[in-house]
Amino acid sequence: MARAGRAYGERVSDDEPVRIRAAGGVVWRPGPAGVEVCLVHRPRYGDWSLPKGKLDRGEHPLVAAVREVAEETDVRAVPQVRLPTVRYRSEGLAKAVDYWSMRAAGTGGFQPGTEVDDVAWFPVDDAVRRVSYPHDAEVIAAFAALPPVTATVLLVRHAHAGKRGTWTGPDHGRPLDEQGWAQARLLVPLVALVRPARLFSASARRCVQTLDPAAARLDLPIEVCGDFDEPEPGQQVEECALAAAARLTALALAVGTVAVCSQGKVIPGALERLTGRVDEDFTTAKGGGWLLPFAGDRLVVADRL
């Protein structure tokens, strides 16, 4: 491992409150001899490390991770799988860095600067040896252990739509309220990050409206799919969850990257079937969601956003 100046302090325990939040990525691309990952050289420390940076106030860690990768490397990347979080002491404060694996989707013209003066791509084994810190080597090793990701699905629950009891019309027509529209707008950068080829929604009005701002940003139509609906009278929740899980898998295989808005009674059961984990709580808040990377027809992990 390359030697460098002191940029990382001692590790801190998971119990210590985090004072500094940062995010970054293991950005990969296919190379002549296999997968290559991107490292940056920082002249201040004389080190080679993974691209990362601090979160802006109120910024989602995943948004920050993709932004920092772009700022440091000029690589436009698509997030895939959450990797181990690194915790260490920086300037006397506990710092946590969240990482995701990211597929390189495009590059611009990198210009050396005062923070990063060089960007280079290395085969995975060489990258493990080249990085200056054990933390980074462990994150790269975790990436190397993953199966090849072939598709990414962003699954969200519809945003806030008031109370069912105060709506006098049919429930499928209940619209988003003011809070819900605010939540829908907050979802736009997360949906845009995965670069979906298509957008799908349950048939309820509030589900379609949840994706409306993202659809406008991406200039994509919203396709209504009843497989993501909650059960009709006489229908079992388990039946709907099974249909939703099957449809998510089919979309991952046929389309690749998609964004889907479904409903609160459907998502937990669908994720139980996709992950095989019946002991995990997949309850999803309104306006919340999951990043679901697939390797073929198998879900790699369900990452709560």
Coordinates of N, CA and C in Angstrom, one line a residue, residues 78-291:
V78 N -23.2 6.1 -12.1 CA -24.6 5.6 -11.7 C -24.4 4.7 -10.5
P79 N -25.0 5.0 -9.4 CA -24.8 4.2 -8.2 C -25.5 2.9 -8.3
Q80 N -24.9 1.9 -7.6 CA -25.4 0.5 -7.7 C -25.6 -0.1 -6.3
V81 N -24.5 -0.4 -5.6 CA -24.5 -1.2 -4.3 C -23.9 -0.4 -3.2
R82 N -24.5 -0.3 -2.1 CA -23.9 0.3 -0.9 C -22.8 -0.6 -0.4
L83 N -21.7 0.1 -0.1 CA -20.5 -0.6 0.4 C -20.3 -0.3 1.9
P84 N -19.3 -0.9 2.5 CA -19.1 -0.6 4.0 C -18.8 0.9 4.2
T85 N -19.4 1.4 5.3 CA -19.1 2.8 5.7 C -17.8 2.8 6.5
V86 N -17.0 3.8 6.2 CA -15.7 4.0 6.9 C -15.9 5.0 8.0
R87 N -15.4 4.7 9.2 CA -15.5 5.7 10.3 C -14.1 5.9 10.9
Y88 N -13.7 7.2 11.0 CA -12.4 7.5 11.6 C -12.5 8.9 12.1
R89 N -11.4 9.3 12.8 CA -11.3 10.6 13.4 C -10.6 11.6 12.5
S90 N -11.3 12.7 12.3 CA -10.7 13.8 11.4 C -10.8 15.1 12.2
E91 N -9.6 15.7 12.4 CA -9.5 16.9 13.2 C -10.2 16.8 14.5
G92 N -10.0 15.6 15.1 CA -10.6 15.4 16.4 C -12.0 15.0 16.5
L93 N -12.7 15.0 15.3 CA -14.1 14.7 15.3 C -14.4 13.4 14.6
A94 N -15.4 12.7 15.0 CA -15.8 11.4 14.4 C -16.4 11.7 13.0
K95 N -15.8 11.0 12.0 CA -16.3 11.2 10.6 C -16.7 9.9 10.1
A96 N -17.8 9.9 9.3 CA -18.3 8.7 8.6 C -18.4 9.0 7.1
V97 N -17.9 8.0 6.3 CA -17.9 8.1 4.9 C -18.7 7.0 4.3
D98 N -19.8 7.3 3.7 CA -20.7 6.2 3.0 C -20.2 6.0 1.6
Y99 N -20.1 4.8 1.2 CA -19.6 4.5 -0.2 C -20.6 3.6 -0.9
W100 N -20.7 3.8 -2.2 CA -21.5 3.0 -3.1 C -20.6 2.6 -4.3
S101 N -20.8 1.4 -4.8 CA -20.2 1.1 -6.1 C -21.0 1.8 -7.2
M102 N -20.2 2.3 -8.2 CA -20.8 3.1 -9.2 C -20.3 2.7 -10.6
R103 N -21.2 2.6 -11.5 CA -20.8 2.3 -12.9 C -20.5 3.6 -13.6
A104 N -19.3 3.7 -14.2 CA -19.0 4.9 -15.0 C -19.8 5.0 -16.2
A105 N -20.6 6.1 -16.4 CA -21.5 6.3 -17.5 C -20.9 7.3 -18.5
G106 N -19.9 8.0 -18.1 CA -19.4 9.0 -19.1 C -18.3 9.8 -18.4
T107 N -17.4 10.4 -19.1 CA -16.3 11.2 -18.6 C -16.2 12.5 -19.4
G108 N -15.7 13.5 -18.7 CA -15.4 14.8 -19.3 C -13.9 14.9 -19.5
G109 N -13.5 16.1 -19.4 CA -12.1 16.4 -19.5 C -11.5 16.8 -18.2
F110 N -10.9 15.8 -17.5 CA -10.4 16.1 -16.2 C -9.3 17.2 -16.2
Q111 N -9.4 18.1 -15.3 CA -8.4 19.2 -15.1 C -7.8 19.1 -13.7
P112 N -6.5 19.0 -13.6 CA -5.8 18.9 -12.3 C -6.1 20.2 -11.5
G113 N -6.3 20.0 -10.2 CA -6.6 21.1 -9.3 C -5.8 21.0 -8.0
T114 N -6.1 21.8 -7.1 CA -5.4 21.8 -5.8 C -5.8 20.7 -4.9
E115 N -7.0 20.2 -5.0 CA -7.5 19.1 -4.2 C -7.1 17.8 -4.9
V116 N -7.3 17.6 -6.1 CA -7.0 16.4 -6.9 C -6.2 16.8 -8.1
D117 N -5.0 16.2 -8.2 CA -4.1 16.6 -9.3 C -3.9 15.5 -10.3
D118 N -4.5 14.3 -10.0 CA -4.4 13.2 -11.0 C -5.5 12.2 -10.7
V119 N -6.0 11.6 -11.8 CA -7.1 10.5 -11.7 C -6.5 9.4 -12.6
A120 N -6.6 8.2 -12.0 CA -6.1 7.0 -12.8 C -7.0 5.8 -12.5
W121 N -7.0 4.9 -13.5 CA -7.8 3.7 -13.5 C -6.9 2.5 -13.3
F122 N -7.3 1.6 -12.3 CA -6.4 0.5 -12.0 C -7.3 -0.8 -12.0
P123 N -6.7 -1.9 -12.4 CA -7.4 -3.2 -12.1 C -7.6 -3.3 -10.6
V124 N -8.6 -4.1 -10.2 CA -9.0 -4.1 -8.8 C -7.8 -4.5 -7.9
D125 N -7.1 -5.5 -8.2 CA -6.0 -5.9 -7.4 C -4.9 -4.9 -7.3
D126 N -4.7 -4.2 -8.4 CA -3.7 -3.1 -8.3 C -4.2 -1.9 -7.5
A127 N -5.5 -1.7 -7.6 CA -6.1 -0.6 -6.8 C -6.0 -0.8 -5.3
V128 N -6.2 -2.1 -4.9 CA -6.1 -2.4 -3.5 C -4.6 -2.2 -3.0
R129 N -3.7 -2.4 -3.8 CA -2.3 -2.2 -3.4 C -1.9 -0.7 -3.5
R130 N -2.5 0.0 -4.4 CA -2.1 1.4 -4.7 C -2.7 2.4 -3.6
V131 N -3.9 2.1 -3.1 CA -4.5 3.1 -2.2 C -3.6 3.2 -0.9
S132 N -3.6 4.4 -0.3 CA -2.7 4.7 0.8 C -3.2 4.3 2.1
Y133 N -4.5 3.9 2.2 CA -5.1 3.6 3.5 C -5.8 2.3 3.6
P134 N -5.7 1.5 4.7 CA -6.4 0.2 4.8 C -7.9 0.4 4.6
H135 N -8.5 1.5 5.1 CA -9.9 1.7 5.0 C -10.4 1.6 3.5
D136 N -9.6 2.3 2.6 CA -10.0 2.2 1.2 C -9.8 0.8 0.6
A137 N -8.7 0.2 1.0 CA -8.5 -1.2 0.5 C -9.6 -2.1 0.9
E138 N -10.2 -2.0 2.1 CA -11.3 -2.8 2.5 C -12.6 -2.5 1.7
V139 N -12.8 -1.3 1.4 CA -14.0 -0.9 0.6 C -13.9 -1.5 -0.8
I140 N -12.7 -1.4 -1.4 CA -12.5 -2.0 -2.7 C -12.6 -3.5 -2.7
A141 N -12.1 -4.1 -1.6 CA -12.3 -5.6 -1.5 C -13.7 -6.0 -1.4
A142 N -14.5 -5.2 -0.7 CA -16.0 -5.4 -0.6 C -16.6 -5.3 -2.0
F143 N -16.2 -4.3 -2.8 CA -16.7 -4.2 -4.1 C -16.3 -5.4 -5.0
A144 N -15.1 -5.9 -4.8 CA -14.6 -7.0 -5.6 C -15.4 -8.3 -5.4
A145 N -15.9 -8.4 -4.1 CA -16.6 -9.6 -3.8 C -18.1 -9.6 -4.3
L146 N -18.5 -8.5 -4.9 CA -19.9 -8.5 -5.4 C -20.1 -9.2 -6.7
P147 N -21.3 -9.7 -6.9 CA -21.5 -10.3 -8.3 C -21.7 -9.1 -9.3
P148 N -21.5 -9.3 -10.6 CA -21.7 -8.2 -11.5 C -23.1 -7.7 -11.5
V149 N -23.3 -6.4 -11.3 CA -24.6 -5.8 -11.3 C -25.1 -5.6 -12.8
T150 N -26.2 -6.1 -13.1 CA -26.8 -5.9 -14.5 C -27.9 -4.9 -14.6
A151 N -28.5 -4.6 -13.4 CA -29.6 -3.6 -13.5 C -29.8 -3.0 -12.1
T152 N -30.4 -1.8 -12.1 CA -30.7 -1.1 -10.8 C -32.1 -0.6 -10.9
V153 N -32.9 -0.9 -9.8 CA -34.3 -0.5 -9.7 C -34.4 0.5 -8.5
L154 N -34.9 1.6 -8.7 CA -35.2 2.5 -7.6 C -36.7 2.3 -7.3
L155 N -37.0 1.8 -6.1 CA -38.4 1.6 -5.7 C -38.8 2.5 -4.6
V156 N -39.8 3.3 -4.8 CA -40.3 4.3 -3.8 C -41.7 4.1 -3.5
R157 N -42.1 4.5 -2.3 CA -43.5 4.5 -1.9 C -44.1 5.9 -2.2
H158 N -45.3 5.9 -2.5 CA -45.9 7.2 -2.9 C -45.8 8.2 -1.7
A159 N -45.8 9.5 -2.0 CA -45.6 10.6 -1.0 C -46.9 10.8 -0.3
H160 N -46.9 11.7 0.7 CA -48.0 11.9 1.6 C -49.2 12.4 0.8
A161 N -50.4 11.8 1.1 CA -51.6 12.2 0.4 C -52.8 12.4 1.3
G162 N -52.5 13.0 2.4 CA -53.6 13.3 3.4 C -54.1 12.1 4.1
K163 N -55.2 12.1 4.7 CA -55.8 11.0 5.4 C -56.9 10.4 4.6
R164 N -56.9 9.1 4.6 CA -57.9 8.3 3.8 C -59.3 8.7 4.2
G165 N -59.5 8.9 5.6 CA -60.8 9.2 6.1 C -61.4 10.5 5.7
T166 N -60.5 11.5 5.3 CA -61.0 12.8 5.0 C -61.3 13.0 3.5
W167 N -61.0 11.9 2.7 CA -61.2 12.0 1.2 C -62.5 11.3 0.9
T168 N -63.3 12.0 0.2 CA -64.7 11.5 -0.1 C -64.8 10.7 -1.4
G169 N -63.9 10.8 -2.3 CA -64.0 10.1 -3.5 C -63.4 8.7 -3.4
P170 N -63.3 8.0 -4.5 CA -62.6 6.7 -4.5 C -61.1 6.8 -4.1
D171 N -60.7 5.8 -3.4 CA -59.3 6.0 -2.8 C -58.2 6.1 -3.8
H172 N -58.4 5.4 -5.0 CA -57.4 5.5 -6.0 C -57.2 6.8 -6.6
G173 N -58.2 7.7 -6.4 CA -58.2 9.1 -6.9 C -57.6 10.1 -5.9
R174 N -57.2 9.6 -4.7 CA -56.7 10.6 -3.6 C -55.4 11.2 -4.1
P175 N -55.3 12.5 -4.1 CA -54.1 13.2 -4.6 C -53.1 13.5 -3.5
L176 N -51.9 13.8 -3.9 CA -50.9 14.3 -3.0 C -51.4 15.6 -2.3
D177 N -51.0 15.8 -1.1 CA -51.2 17.1 -0.4 C -49.9 17.9 -0.6
E178 N -49.9 19.0 0.1 CA -48.8 20.0 0.0 C -47.5 19.3 0.5
Q179 N -47.6 18.5 1.6 CA -46.4 17.8 2.1 C -45.9 16.8 1.0
G180 N -46.9 16.1 0.4 CA -46.6 15.1 -0.5 C -45.9 15.6 -1.8
W181 N -46.3 16.8 -2.3 CA -45.7 17.4 -3.4 C -44.2 17.8 -3.1
A182 N -44.0 18.3 -1.8 CA -42.7 18.6 -1.4 C -41.8 17.3 -1.4
Q183 N -42.4 16.2 -0.9 CA -41.6 14.9 -0.9 C -41.3 14.5 -2.3
A184 N -42.3 14.6 -3.2 CA -42.1 14.2 -4.6 C -40.9 15.0 -5.3
R185 N -40.9 16.3 -4.9 CA -39.8 17.1 -5.5 C -38.4 16.7 -4.9
L186 N -38.4 16.3 -3.7 CA -37.1 15.8 -3.1 C -36.7 14.5 -3.7
L187 N -37.6 13.7 -4.2 CA -37.2 12.5 -4.9 C -36.5 12.7 -6.2
V188 N -36.7 13.8 -6.8 CA -36.2 14.0 -8.2 C -34.7 13.8 -8.3
P189 N -33.8 14.3 -7.5 CA -32.4 14.0 -7.7 C -32.1 12.6 -7.5
L190 N -32.8 11.9 -6.6 CA -32.5 10.4 -6.4 C -32.9 9.6 -7.6
V191 N -34.1 9.9 -8.2 CA -34.5 9.2 -9.4 C -33.5 9.5 -10.5
A192 N -33.1 10.8 -10.7 CA -32.2 11.1 -11.7 C -30.9 10.4 -11.6
L193 N -30.4 10.2 -10.4 CA -29.1 9.5 -10.2 C -29.0 8.2 -10.9
V194 N -30.1 7.4 -10.9 CA -30.0 6.0 -11.4 C -30.2 6.0 -13.0
R195 N -30.5 7.2 -13.5 CA -30.7 7.3 -15.0 C -31.6 6.2 -15.5
P196 N -32.9 6.2 -15.0 CA -33.8 5.2 -15.5 C -34.1 5.3 -16.9
A197 N -34.3 4.2 -17.6 CA -34.8 4.1 -19.0 C -36.3 4.3 -19.0
R198 N -37.0 3.9 -18.0 CA -38.4 4.0 -17.9 C -38.9 4.2 -16.5
L199 N -40.1 4.8 -16.4 CA -40.7 5.1 -15.1 C -42.0 4.3 -15.0
F200 N -42.2 3.6 -13.9 CA -43.5 2.8 -13.7 C -44.1 3.2 -12.4
S201 N -45.5 3.1 -12.4 CA -46.2 3.5 -11.2 C -47.4 2.6 -11.0
A202 N -47.8 2.4 -9.7 CA -49.1 1.8 -9.4 C -50.2 2.7 -10.0
S203 N -51.4 2.2 -10.1 CA -52.4 3.0 -10.8 C -53.0 4.1 -9.9
A204 N -52.8 4.1 -8.6 CA -53.3 5.1 -7.7 C -52.8 6.5 -8.2
R205 N -53.7 7.5 -8.1 CA -53.3 8.9 -8.5 C -52.1 9.4 -7.7
R206 N -52.0 9.1 -6.4 CA -50.9 9.6 -5.6 C -49.6 9.0 -6.0
C207 N -49.6 7.8 -6.5 CA -48.4 7.1 -7.0 C -47.9 7.8 -8.3
V208 N -48.8 8.0 -9.2 CA -48.4 8.7 -10.5 C -47.9 10.1 -10.2
Q209 N -48.6 10.8 -9.3 CA -48.1 12.1 -9.0 C -46.8 12.2 -8.3
T210 N -46.4 11.1 -7.5 CA -45.1 11.1 -6.8 C -44.0 11.1 -7.8
L211 N -44.2 10.5 -9.0 CA -43.2 10.5 -10.0 C -43.3 11.7 -11.0
D212 N -44.3 12.5 -10.9 CA -44.5 13.5 -11.9 C -43.3 14.5 -12.0
P213 N -42.8 15.0 -10.8 CA -41.7 15.9 -11.0 C -40.4 15.3 -11.6
A214 N -40.2 14.0 -11.3 CA -39.0 13.3 -11.9 C -39.3 13.1 -13.4
A215 N -40.5 12.8 -13.7 CA -40.8 12.6 -15.1 C -40.6 13.8 -15.9
A216 N -41.0 15.0 -15.4 CA -40.8 16.2 -16.0 C -39.3 16.5 -16.2
R217 N -38.5 16.3 -15.1 CA -37.0 16.5 -15.2 C -36.4 15.6 -16.3
L218 N -36.8 14.3 -16.3 CA -36.1 13.4 -17.2 C -36.8 13.3 -18.6
D219 N -37.9 14.0 -18.8 CA -38.7 13.9 -20.0 C -39.0 12.5 -20.4
L220 N -39.6 11.8 -19.4 CA -40.0 10.4 -19.6 C -41.5 10.2 -19.2
P221 N -42.2 9.4 -20.0 CA -43.6 9.1 -19.6 C -43.7 8.2 -18.3
I222 N -44.8 8.3 -17.6 CA -45.0 7.4 -16.5 C -45.9 6.3 -17.0
E223 N -45.5 5.0 -16.9 CA -46.2 3.9 -17.3 C -46.9 3.3 -16.1
V224 N -48.3 3.2 -16.2 CA -49.0 2.6 -15.1 C -49.0 1.1 -15.2
C225 N -48.8 0.4 -14.0 CA -48.7 -1.0 -14.0 C -49.4 -1.5 -12.7
G226 N -50.5 -2.3 -12.9 CA -51.3 -2.7 -11.8 C -50.6 -3.7 -10.9
D227 N -49.5 -4.3 -11.4 CA -48.8 -5.2 -10.5 C -48.2 -4.6 -9.2
F228 N -48.2 -3.2 -9.2 CA -47.7 -2.5 -8.1 C -48.8 -2.0 -7.2
D229 N -50.1 -2.3 -7.5 CA -51.2 -1.8 -6.7 C -51.4 -2.6 -5.4
E230 N -52.0 -1.9 -4.5 CA -52.5 -2.6 -3.2 C -53.7 -3.5 -3.6
P231 N -54.0 -4.4 -2.7 CA -55.1 -5.4 -3.0 C -56.4 -4.7 -3.1
E232 N -57.2 -5.2 -4.0 CA -58.6 -4.9 -4.2 C -59.4 -5.7 -3.1
P233 N -60.6 -5.3 -2.8 CA -61.4 -6.1 -1.9 C -61.5 -7.6 -2.3
G234 N -61.2 -8.5 -1.4 CA -61.2 -9.9 -1.7 C -59.8 -10.4 -2.1
Q235 N -58.9 -9.5 -2.4 CA -57.6 -9.9 -2.8 C -56.6 -9.9 -1.6
Q236 N -55.7 -10.9 -1.6 CA -54.7 -11.0 -0.5 C -53.5 -10.1 -0.8
V237 N -53.0 -9.6 0.3 CA -51.7 -8.8 0.2 C -50.6 -9.6 -0.3
E238 N -50.5 -10.9 0.1 CA -49.4 -11.7 -0.3 C -49.5 -11.9 -1.9
E239 N -50.7 -12.0 -2.4 CA -50.8 -12.1 -3.9 C -50.2 -10.9 -4.6
C240 N -50.5 -9.7 -4.1 CA -50.0 -8.5 -4.7 C -48.5 -8.4 -4.5
A241 N -48.0 -8.8 -3.3 CA -46.5 -8.7 -3.1 C -45.8 -9.6 -4.1
L242 N -46.4 -10.8 -4.3 CA -45.7 -11.8 -5.2 C -45.7 -11.2 -6.6
A243 N -46.8 -10.6 -7.0 CA -46.9 -10.0 -8.4 C -45.9 -8.8 -8.5
A244 N -45.8 -8.0 -7.5 CA -44.8 -6.9 -7.5 C -43.4 -7.4 -7.6
A245 N -43.1 -8.4 -6.8 CA -41.7 -8.9 -6.9 C -41.4 -9.5 -8.2
A246 N -42.3 -10.2 -8.8 CA -42.1 -10.8 -10.1 C -41.9 -9.7 -11.2
R247 N -42.7 -8.7 -11.1 CA -42.6 -7.6 -12.1 C -41.3 -6.8 -11.9
L248 N -40.9 -6.6 -10.7 CA -39.6 -5.9 -10.5 C -38.4 -6.7 -11.1
T249 N -38.5 -8.0 -10.9 CA -37.4 -8.9 -11.5 C -37.5 -8.9 -13.0
A250 N -38.7 -8.9 -13.6 CA -38.9 -8.9 -15.0 C -38.4 -7.6 -15.6
L251 N -38.6 -6.5 -14.9 CA -38.2 -5.2 -15.4 C -36.7 -5.1 -15.4
A252 N -36.1 -5.6 -14.3 CA -34.6 -5.6 -14.2 C -34.0 -6.4 -15.3
L253 N -34.6 -7.5 -15.7 CA -34.1 -8.4 -16.8 C -34.3 -7.8 -18.2
A254 N -35.5 -7.2 -18.4 CA -35.8 -6.7 -19.7 C -35.4 -5.3 -20.0
V255 N -35.5 -4.4 -19.0 CA -35.2 -3.0 -19.2 C -33.9 -2.6 -18.7
G256 N -33.5 -3.1 -17.5 CA -32.2 -2.7 -16.9 C -32.5 -1.7 -15.8
T257 N -32.4 -0.5 -16.0 CA -32.5 0.5 -14.9 C -33.9 1.2 -15.0
V258 N -34.7 1.1 -13.9 CA -36.0 1.7 -13.9 C -36.3 2.3 -12.5
A259 N -37.3 3.2 -12.5 CA -37.8 3.7 -11.2 C -39.2 3.4 -11.1
V260 N -39.7 2.9 -9.9 CA -41.0 2.4 -9.7 C -41.6 3.0 -8.5
C261 N -42.8 3.5 -8.5 CA -43.6 3.9 -7.4 C -44.7 2.9 -7.1
S262 N -44.7 2.4 -5.8 CA -45.7 1.5 -5.4 C -46.3 1.9 -4.1
Q263 N -46.9 1.0 -3.4 CA -47.7 1.4 -2.2 C -47.3 0.6 -0.9
G264 N -47.7 1.2 0.2 CA -47.1 0.8 1.5 C -47.4 -0.7 1.9
K265 N -48.6 -1.2 1.4 CA -48.9 -2.6 1.7 C -48.2 -3.6 0.8
V266 N -47.7 -3.1 -0.3 CA -47.1 -4.0 -1.3 C -45.6 -4.2 -1.1
I267 N -44.9 -3.0 -0.8 CA -43.4 -3.0 -0.8 C -42.8 -4.0 0.2
P268 N -43.2 -4.0 1.4 CA -42.6 -5.0 2.4 C -42.6 -6.4 1.9
G269 N -43.8 -6.9 1.5 CA -43.9 -8.3 1.0 C -43.1 -8.6 -0.2
A270 N -43.0 -7.6 -1.1 CA -42.2 -7.8 -2.4 C -40.7 -7.9 -2.0
L271 N -40.3 -7.1 -1.1 CA -38.9 -7.1 -0.7 C -38.5 -8.4 0.1
E272 N -39.5 -8.8 0.9 CA -39.2 -10.1 1.6 C -39.0 -11.2 0.6
R273 N -39.8 -11.3 -0.5 CA -39.7 -12.3 -1.5 C -38.4 -12.2 -2.3
L274 N -38.0 -10.9 -2.6 CA -36.8 -10.7 -3.4 C -35.5 -11.0 -2.6
T275 N -35.6 -10.7 -1.3 CA -34.4 -10.9 -0.5 C -34.3 -12.2 0.2
G276 N -35.5 -12.8 0.4 CA -35.6 -14.1 1.2 C -35.4 -13.8 2.6
R277 N -35.6 -12.6 3.1 CA -35.4 -12.2 4.5 C -36.7 -11.8 5.1
V278 N -37.4 -12.8 5.7 CA -38.7 -12.5 6.3 C -38.6 -11.9 7.7
D279 N -37.3 -11.8 8.3 CA -37.1 -11.3 9.6 C -36.7 -9.8 9.6
E280 N -36.7 -9.2 8.4 CA -36.2 -7.8 8.3 C -37.4 -6.9 8.1
D281 N -37.3 -5.7 8.6 CA -38.4 -4.7 8.5 C -38.3 -3.9 7.2
F282 N -39.2 -4.2 6.3 CA -39.1 -3.4 5.0 C -40.2 -2.4 5.0
T283 N -40.8 -2.0 6.1 CA -41.8 -0.9 6.2 C -41.1 0.3 5.6
T284 N -41.8 1.0 4.7 CA -41.3 2.1 3.9 C -42.1 3.4 4.2
A285 N -41.5 4.4 4.6 CA -42.2 5.7 4.9 C -42.7 6.3 3.6
K286 N -43.7 7.1 3.7 CA -44.2 7.8 2.5 C -43.1 8.7 1.9
G287 N -42.9 8.6 0.7 CA -41.8 9.4 0.1 C -40.4 8.7 0.2
G288 N -40.4 7.6 0.9 CA -39.1 6.9 1.1 C -38.9 5.8 0.0
G289 N -37.8 5.2 0.0 CA -37.5 4.2 -1.0 C -36.3 3.3 -0.8
W290 N -36.0 2.6 -1.9 CA -35.0 1.5 -1.8 C -34.2 1.5 -3.1
L291 N -32.9 1.4 -3.0 CA -32.1 1.1 -4.2 C -31.9 -0.4 -4.3

